[in-house]
Amino acid sequence: MDFSFSEEQLAIKEAARRFAETEIKPLVERMERERSTPRELIRRMKDLGFYAVQYPKAYGGAGASYIEYVIMLEELSRVYCSIGGHISVNNLCAGTINDFGTEEQKQQYLPQLLTGDAIGSFAFTEPGTGTDPKAITTTCLRDGDEWVINGEKLFISNSTIPGYIVVFCKDVEMEGRITNIIVPKDTPGYRTSQLVEKMGMRGMEVADIVLQDVRVPYGNTTGGEAGRGKGFQILTAEIAVGKLGISAQCVGMAQAALDESVKYAKRRMQHGKPIATFQTIQSLIGEMSAEVAAARYTTLATAYKRSQGMDILYDSARTRLFASQVVHRAASNAMQVHGAFGYTTEFVVERIFRDMKLAEIYEGVNEIQRIIAAAELLR
Ligand SMILES: Cc1cc2nc3c(=O)[nH]c(=O)nc-3n(C[C@H](O)[C@H](O)[C@H](O)COP(=O)(O)OP(=O)(O)OC[C@H]3O[C@@H](n4cnc5c(N)ncnc54)[C@H](O)[C@@H]3O)c2cc1C
């Protein structure tokens, strides 16, 4: 088994790291203040191909694999996880079309989503459900050669950025089975709320949406006629891939927490010597380094499996569960290493502490990840 990165993988890692340090980092303060994703940053990521890494060249992708994808996401998230989240959510939409769309849908939508000309969103959550697909109330009703969609979706990432959104609806004619529909965000009847005021991940735009008599062609059913009523399969498969992206974000944030702790511990003096000389600090740093390495290898292993076309339902649940716990502990330990200063907005660890919590919640809370992981063993 070869665990080393190829030259291409190292080049992607280096390009993402350089971009994050030189082009994302200077904008972090502004993103935290304005709570939005700068459109000029989207344009730069489009130029660099960050939206396209793991997709086929035939649709405008770079033709690399999910390994390169998680390598890139880790590096971007190491500097600012909101941008990792923004790209991951675009992939939920692009991935849905790539994996389940008809050939015509792939040709129509993927080139724009993979170049970043259109930004994707994925709308499942509603006021009454974040976990249970049976409780979805947004409806789609066929009217001749059109769909009419009505409902409300909450906490939808990237929903305020022009592009496409894949919407999970209760299909009225199919006894409430779930149908997924591709909706251009400029369709009349599609409305977003004010941006949600969040504790962290402030550079990733999140808003609630209202769909009021939204009409799109019947042909926008993801997967065409054969895809109708298959929303639950789509949701399960794509969220599994989404959780792989979140795992990479966790590894990036945990690595940043570790890096900041090492830097600070060498510099901060107490009792006439750097705190790095205290065994209690060494213990925190040693533990973080072990856990970050384990989370990274688990993430890469799941990415490898996905790149081989294998099912990652259980793997991504385990990986996301573990990686999100690792970053939680790393953020907490990093704050401990920094003492009172870590609790101030002057230090990066304060933001990591706020950003990392989402990883235990979105795309399925950790309680559900435990249930999925156990299901493989207990069936
Ligand atoms: C910043 C942000 C961005 C988001 N982006 C998107 C997006 O782009 N698209 C989208 O569709 N959604 C998005 N969401 C929504 C997110 O995916 C849901 O909030 C999440 O799935 C949890 O759903 P919920 O909030 O309804 O929690 P609930 O389902 O109400 O769960 C609350 C708690 O109850 C417990 N619980 C619930 N169900 C079970 C169970 N079966 N077994 C045991 N315990 C359980 C858990 O402790 C859980 O934490 C986003 C949310 C946030 C905060």
Coordinates of C-alpha atoms and ligand atoms in Angstrom, one line a residue:
M1 CA 0.0 0.0 0.0
D2 CA 1.5 3.3 -1.1
F3 CA 0.6 6.2 1.2
S4 CA 2.8 8.8 -0.5
F5 CA 1.3 11.7 -2.6
S6 CA 2.0 11.8 -6.4
E7 CA 3.6 14.9 -7.9
E8 CA 0.2 16.1 -9.1
Q9 CA -1.3 15.7 -5.7
L10 CA 1.6 17.6 -4.1
A11 CA 1.1 20.3 -6.8
I12 CA -2.6 20.7 -5.9
K13 CA -1.8 20.8 -2.2
E14 CA 0.9 23.5 -2.8
A15 CA -1.4 25.6 -5.1
A16 CA -4.3 25.4 -2.6
R17 CA -2.0 26.3 0.3
R18 CA -0.5 29.3 -1.6
F19 CA -3.9 30.5 -2.6
A20 CA -5.3 30.2 0.9
E21 CA -2.3 32.1 2.4
T22 CA -2.1 34.8 -0.2
E23 CA -5.7 35.4 -1.4
I24 CA -8.1 34.0 1.3
K25 CA -6.2 35.1 4.4
P26 CA -6.2 38.8 3.6
L27 CA -10.0 38.7 3.2
V28 CA -10.9 36.8 6.3
E29 CA -11.4 39.8 8.5
R30 CA -13.8 41.3 5.9
M31 CA -15.7 38.0 5.5
E32 CA -16.1 37.7 9.3
R33 CA -17.4 41.3 9.4
E34 CA -19.6 41.2 6.3
R35 CA -20.7 37.6 6.8
S36 CA -20.5 36.9 3.0
T37 CA -18.5 35.2 0.3
P38 CA -16.7 37.9 -1.7
R39 CA -17.6 37.5 -5.4
E40 CA -14.1 38.4 -6.4
L41 CA -12.9 35.4 -4.4
I42 CA -15.4 33.2 -6.3
R43 CA -14.0 34.5 -9.6
R44 CA -10.4 33.7 -8.5
M45 CA -11.4 30.1 -7.4
K46 CA -13.1 29.7 -10.7
D47 CA -9.9 30.7 -12.6
L48 CA -7.9 28.3 -10.5
G49 CA -10.3 25.4 -11.1
F50 CA -11.2 24.8 -7.5
Y51 CA -14.8 24.0 -8.3
A52 CA -13.9 21.3 -10.8
V53 CA -11.2 19.1 -9.3
Q54 CA -12.9 15.6 -9.1
Y55 CA -15.2 15.8 -12.1
P56 CA -14.9 14.4 -15.6
K57 CA -13.1 16.5 -18.2
A58 CA -16.1 16.0 -20.5
Y59 CA -18.2 18.4 -18.4
G60 CA -15.5 20.9 -17.6
G61 CA -14.0 19.1 -14.7
A62 CA -10.3 18.6 -14.0
G63 CA -10.5 14.8 -14.2
A64 CA -8.7 14.3 -10.9
S65 CA -10.2 12.2 -8.0
Y66 CA -11.7 12.7 -4.6
I67 CA -8.2 12.3 -3.1
E68 CA -7.2 15.6 -4.8
Y69 CA -10.5 17.1 -3.7
V70 CA -9.9 16.4 0.0
I71 CA -6.3 17.5 -0.2
M72 CA -7.5 20.9 -1.7
L73 CA -10.3 21.3 0.8
E74 CA -8.0 20.6 3.8
E75 CA -5.6 23.3 2.7
L76 CA -8.3 25.9 2.1
S77 CA -10.0 25.1 5.4
R78 CA -6.7 25.3 7.3
V79 CA -6.8 29.0 6.6
Y80 CA -10.6 29.6 6.5
C81 CA -13.2 26.8 6.7
S82 CA -16.0 28.9 5.4
I83 CA -14.5 28.7 1.9
G84 CA -14.1 24.9 2.3
G85 CA -17.8 24.8 3.2
H86 CA -18.8 27.0 0.3
I87 CA -17.0 24.7 -2.2
S88 CA -18.3 21.5 -0.5
V89 CA -21.9 22.8 -0.9
N90 CA -21.4 23.6 -4.5
N91 CA -20.3 20.0 -4.9
L92 CA -23.5 18.7 -3.2
C93 CA -25.4 20.3 -6.1
A94 CA -22.8 19.5 -8.9
G95 CA -22.4 15.9 -7.5
T96 CA -26.2 15.3 -7.5
I97 CA -26.3 16.2 -11.2
N98 CA -23.1 14.3 -12.1
D99 CA -24.1 11.2 -10.2
F100 CA -27.9 11.1 -10.9
G101 CA -28.6 13.6 -13.8
T102 CA -29.4 12.7 -17.3
E103 CA -26.8 13.2 -20.0
E104 CA -28.6 16.3 -21.1
Q105 CA -28.7 17.7 -17.6
K106 CA -25.0 17.0 -17.1
Q107 CA -24.2 18.9 -20.3
Q108 CA -26.5 21.8 -19.5
Y109 CA -25.6 22.4 -15.8
L110 CA -22.2 20.9 -15.0
P111 CA -20.0 23.1 -17.1
Q112 CA -21.3 26.2 -15.3
L113 CA -21.2 24.6 -11.8
L114 CA -17.7 23.3 -12.3
T115 CA -16.3 26.6 -13.6
G116 CA -17.9 28.5 -10.8
D117 CA -20.0 30.6 -13.3
A118 CA -23.0 29.2 -11.4
I119 CA -22.8 28.3 -7.7
G120 CA -24.8 25.3 -6.5
S121 CA -27.0 24.8 -3.4
F122 CA -28.7 21.8 -2.0
A123 CA -32.1 22.3 -0.3
F124 CA -33.3 19.6 2.1
T125 CA -33.8 21.2 5.6
E126 CA -37.2 22.7 6.5
P127 CA -38.8 24.2 9.6
G128 CA -40.1 20.8 10.6
T129 CA -37.2 18.6 9.5
G130 CA -33.4 18.5 9.3
T131 CA -33.1 14.8 9.6
D132 CA -36.3 13.0 8.6
P133 CA -37.0 13.0 4.9
K134 CA -40.5 11.7 5.5
A135 CA -41.4 15.0 7.2
I136 CA -40.7 17.1 4.1
T137 CA -43.6 19.4 3.3
T138 CA -42.3 21.3 0.3
T139 CA -44.4 20.0 -2.6
C140 CA -43.9 19.6 -6.3
L141 CA -47.0 19.2 -8.5
R142 CA -46.8 18.4 -12.2
D143 CA -48.7 20.8 -14.4
G144 CA -48.4 19.7 -18.0
D145 CA -44.7 20.0 -19.0
E146 CA -43.9 22.0 -15.9
W147 CA -43.3 21.5 -12.2
V148 CA -44.9 23.8 -9.7
I149 CA -43.0 23.9 -6.4
N150 CA -44.2 25.4 -3.1
G151 CA -42.6 25.4 0.3
E152 CA -39.9 26.7 2.6
K153 CA -36.4 25.5 3.2
L154 CA -34.2 26.6 6.1
F155 CA -30.4 27.2 6.4
I156 CA -29.6 26.8 2.8
S157 CA -25.9 27.5 2.1
N158 CA -24.9 29.5 -1.0
S159 CA -28.6 30.1 -1.7
T160 CA -28.0 33.9 -2.1
I161 CA -25.3 33.3 -4.8
P162 CA -26.6 33.1 -8.4
G163 CA -26.7 29.6 -9.9
Y164 CA -28.7 26.4 -9.4
I165 CA -30.3 24.7 -6.4
V166 CA -31.4 21.0 -6.2
V167 CA -34.6 21.0 -4.2
F168 CA -36.0 17.9 -2.4
C169 CA -39.8 17.9 -2.7
K170 CA -42.7 15.8 -1.7
D171 CA -44.1 14.6 -5.0
V172 CA -47.9 15.1 -4.7
E173 CA -48.7 12.6 -7.5
M174 CA -46.4 9.9 -6.0
E175 CA -48.0 9.5 -2.6
G176 CA -45.4 11.8 -1.1
R177 CA -42.3 10.1 -2.3
I178 CA -39.4 12.5 -2.6
T179 CA -38.4 13.9 -6.0
N180 CA -35.4 16.1 -6.6
I181 CA -35.7 19.0 -9.0
I182 CA -33.0 21.3 -10.5
V183 CA -34.1 25.0 -10.0
P184 CA -32.3 28.0 -11.4
K185 CA -32.1 30.5 -8.5
D186 CA -33.4 33.3 -10.7
T187 CA -36.7 31.6 -11.3
P188 CA -39.7 33.8 -10.4
G189 CA -41.0 32.7 -7.0
Y190 CA -37.6 31.8 -5.5
R191 CA -36.8 34.2 -2.6
T192 CA -34.1 34.2 0.0
S193 CA -34.3 35.7 3.5
Q194 CA -31.7 37.9 5.1
L195 CA -28.4 36.0 5.7
V196 CA -28.7 33.9 8.8
E197 CA -26.7 35.4 11.7
K198 CA -24.4 32.5 12.6
M199 CA -21.9 31.8 15.4
G200 CA -19.2 30.7 13.0
M201 CA -18.6 29.8 9.3
R202 CA -19.4 33.5 8.6
G203 CA -17.8 33.5 5.2
M204 CA -20.3 30.9 3.9
E205 CA -23.6 32.5 3.0
V206 CA -26.6 30.8 4.5
A207 CA -30.2 32.0 4.2
D208 CA -33.7 30.5 4.4
I209 CA -35.6 30.3 1.1
V210 CA -39.2 30.5 0.1
L211 CA -40.4 28.7 -3.1
Q212 CA -43.8 30.2 -4.1
D213 CA -45.4 28.8 -7.3
V214 CA -41.9 28.2 -8.7
R215 CA -42.3 26.8 -12.2
V216 CA -39.5 24.9 -13.9
P217 CA -39.7 22.5 -16.8
Y218 CA -40.7 18.9 -16.0
G219 CA -37.4 18.0 -17.6
N220 CA -35.6 19.4 -14.6
T221 CA -36.5 16.3 -12.6
T222 CA -33.0 15.0 -11.6
G223 CA -32.4 11.9 -13.5
G224 CA -35.5 12.5 -15.8
E225 CA -38.6 10.3 -15.6
A226 CA -36.6 7.4 -14.1
G227 CA -35.3 9.7 -11.3
R228 CA -38.8 10.7 -10.2
G229 CA -39.5 9.6 -6.6
K230 CA -35.8 8.7 -6.1
G231 CA -35.0 11.7 -3.9
F232 CA -34.2 9.7 -0.8
Q233 CA -31.6 7.6 -2.7
I234 CA -30.1 10.9 -4.1
L235 CA -30.1 12.5 -0.6
T236 CA -28.4 9.5 1.0
A237 CA -25.7 9.1 -1.6
E238 CA -24.9 12.8 -2.0
I239 CA -24.8 13.5 1.7
A240 CA -22.4 10.7 2.1
V241 CA -20.0 12.5 -0.3
G242 CA -20.8 15.8 1.4
K243 CA -19.7 14.4 4.7
L244 CA -16.3 13.4 3.1
G245 CA -15.9 17.1 2.3
I246 CA -16.8 18.1 5.9
S247 CA -14.2 15.6 7.2
A248 CA -11.5 17.3 5.0
Q249 CA -12.6 20.7 6.4
C250 CA -12.3 19.3 10.0
V251 CA -8.7 18.0 9.2
G252 CA -7.8 21.5 7.9
M253 CA -9.2 23.3 11.0
A254 CA -7.6 20.8 13.4
Q255 CA -4.2 21.2 11.7
A256 CA -4.5 25.0 12.0
A257 CA -5.4 24.6 15.7
L258 CA -2.3 22.4 16.1
D259 CA 0.0 24.8 14.1
E260 CA -1.2 27.8 16.1
S261 CA -0.6 25.9 19.4
V262 CA 2.9 24.9 18.5
K263 CA 3.8 28.5 17.5
Y264 CA 2.3 30.0 20.6
A265 CA 3.8 27.4 23.0
K266 CA 7.3 28.2 21.8
R267 CA 6.8 31.9 22.2
R268 CA 4.8 32.3 25.4
M269 CA 7.0 32.6 28.5
Q270 CA 5.9 31.5 32.0
H271 CA 8.2 31.1 35.0
G272 CA 11.1 32.3 32.8
K273 CA 10.7 29.6 30.1
P274 CA 8.5 28.9 27.1
I275 CA 5.3 27.0 28.1
A276 CA 6.4 24.4 25.4
T277 CA 8.7 23.1 28.1
F278 CA 5.8 22.1 30.4
Q279 CA 4.7 18.5 30.1
T280 CA 1.1 19.5 30.3
I281 CA 1.4 21.6 27.1
Q282 CA 3.4 18.8 25.4
S283 CA 0.6 16.4 26.3
L284 CA -2.0 18.6 24.7
I285 CA 0.1 19.1 21.5
G286 CA 1.1 15.4 21.3
E287 CA -2.5 14.3 21.6
M288 CA -3.6 16.8 18.9
S289 CA -0.9 15.7 16.5
A290 CA -1.9 12.0 16.8
E291 CA -5.6 12.7 16.3
V292 CA -5.1 15.1 13.3
A293 CA -2.9 12.4 11.6
A294 CA -5.6 9.7 12.3
A295 CA -8.4 12.0 11.0
R296 CA -6.4 12.8 7.9
Y297 CA -5.7 9.2 7.0
T298 CA -9.3 8.1 7.6
T299 CA -10.4 11.0 5.3
L300 CA -8.0 10.0 2.6
A301 CA -9.0 6.3 2.9
T302 CA -12.7 7.3 2.4
A303 CA -11.8 9.6 -0.5
Y304 CA -9.8 6.7 -2.1
K305 CA -12.8 4.4 -1.7
R306 CA -15.1 7.0 -3.3
S307 CA -12.6 7.5 -6.1
Q308 CA -12.8 3.8 -6.8
G309 CA -16.6 4.1 -7.3
M310 CA -17.3 2.3 -4.0
D311 CA -20.2 3.0 -1.7
I312 CA -19.0 5.2 1.2
L313 CA -22.3 5.4 3.2
Y314 CA -20.8 3.8 6.3
D315 CA -17.2 5.1 5.8
S316 CA -18.2 8.7 5.5
A317 CA -20.5 8.5 8.6
R318 CA -17.6 7.1 10.6
T319 CA -15.1 9.5 9.1
R320 CA -17.2 12.6 9.7
L321 CA -18.1 11.5 13.2
F322 CA -14.4 11.0 14.1
A323 CA -13.0 14.1 12.2
S324 CA -15.6 16.4 13.8
Q325 CA -14.8 15.1 17.3
V326 CA -11.0 15.5 16.6
V327 CA -11.4 19.1 15.5
H328 CA -13.7 19.8 18.5
R329 CA -11.0 18.5 20.9
A330 CA -8.2 20.2 18.9
A331 CA -9.9 23.6 19.1
S332 CA -10.5 23.2 22.8
N333 CA -7.0 22.1 23.5
A334 CA -5.6 24.9 21.3
M335 CA -7.6 27.4 23.3
Q336 CA -6.2 25.9 26.5
V337 CA -2.6 26.2 25.2
H338 CA -3.3 29.9 24.4
G339 CA -4.9 30.6 27.9
A340 CA -6.8 33.8 28.1
F341 CA -5.5 35.1 24.8
G342 CA -7.1 32.2 22.9
Y343 CA -10.4 33.4 24.2
T344 CA -10.0 36.8 22.4
T345 CA -10.8 37.6 18.8
E346 CA -7.1 38.5 18.3
F347 CA -6.2 34.9 18.0
V348 CA -7.2 32.5 15.2
V349 CA -8.1 29.7 17.7
E350 CA -11.2 31.7 18.8
R351 CA -12.6 31.6 15.3
I352 CA -11.7 27.9 14.8
F353 CA -13.6 27.2 18.0
R354 CA -16.7 28.9 16.5
D355 CA -16.3 27.4 13.1
M356 CA -15.7 23.8 14.0
K357 CA -19.0 23.3 15.8
L358 CA -21.0 23.2 12.6
A359 CA -19.2 20.0 11.5
E360 CA -21.0 18.1 14.3
I361 CA -24.4 19.3 13.1
Y362 CA -24.9 19.9 9.4
E363 CA -25.5 17.3 6.7
G364 CA -26.8 15.1 9.6
V365 CA -26.1 15.5 13.3
N366 CA -23.4 13.3 14.9
E367 CA -26.1 11.3 16.6
I368 CA -27.2 10.1 13.2
Q369 CA -23.7 9.3 12.1
R370 CA -23.4 7.0 15.1
I371 CA -26.6 5.3 14.1
I372 CA -25.4 4.8 10.5
A373 CA -22.0 3.5 11.6
A374 CA -23.6 1.1 14.0
A375 CA -26.2 0.0 11.4
E376 CA -23.5 -1.7 9.3
L377 CA -22.5 -3.9 12.3
L378 CA -25.9 -4.5 13.9
R379 CA -28.1 -5.5 10.9
Ligands
LIG1 C1 -24.7 26.9 8.9 C2 -25.6 25.9 8.4 C3 -25.6 25.5 7.1 C4 -26.6 24.6 6.6 N1 -26.6 24.3 5.3 C5 -27.6 23.5 4.8 C6 -27.8 23.3 3.4 O1 -27.1 23.9 2.5 N2 -28.9 22.6 3.0 C7 -29.7 22.0 3.9 O2 -30.7 21.3 3.5 N3 -29.6 22.1 5.2 C8 -28.5 22.9 5.7 N4 -28.4 23.1 7.0 C9 -29.3 22.4 8.0 C10 -28.6 21.2 8.7 O3 -28.2 20.2 7.7 C11 -29.6 20.7 9.7 O4 -29.8 21.7 10.6 C12 -29.1 19.4 10.4 O5 -29.3 18.3 9.5 C13 -29.8 19.1 11.7 O6 -31.2 19.2 11.6 P1 -32.1 20.0 12.7 O7 -31.4 21.3 12.9 O8 -33.5 20.0 12.2 O9 -31.9 19.1 13.9 P2 -32.9 18.1 14.5 O10 -33.2 17.0 13.6 O11 -34.1 18.8 15.1 O12 -32.1 17.5 15.7 C14 -31.8 18.2 17.0 C15 -31.1 17.2 17.9 O13 -32.0 16.1 18.2 C16 -31.3 14.9 18.2 N5 -31.8 14.0 17.2 C17 -32.5 14.3 16.1 N6 -32.8 13.2 15.4 C18 -32.3 12.2 16.1 C19 -32.4 10.8 15.9 N7 -33.0 10.2 14.8 N8 -31.7 10.0 16.8 C20 -31.1 10.5 17.9 N9 -31.1 11.9 18.1 C21 -31.7 12.7 17.2 C22 -29.8 15.3 18.0 O14 -29.2 15.5 19.3 C23 -29.9 16.6 17.3 O15 -28.7 17.3 17.5 C24 -27.4 24.0 7.5 C25 -27.4 24.3 8.9 C26 -26.5 25.2 9.3 C27 -26.5 25.6 10.8

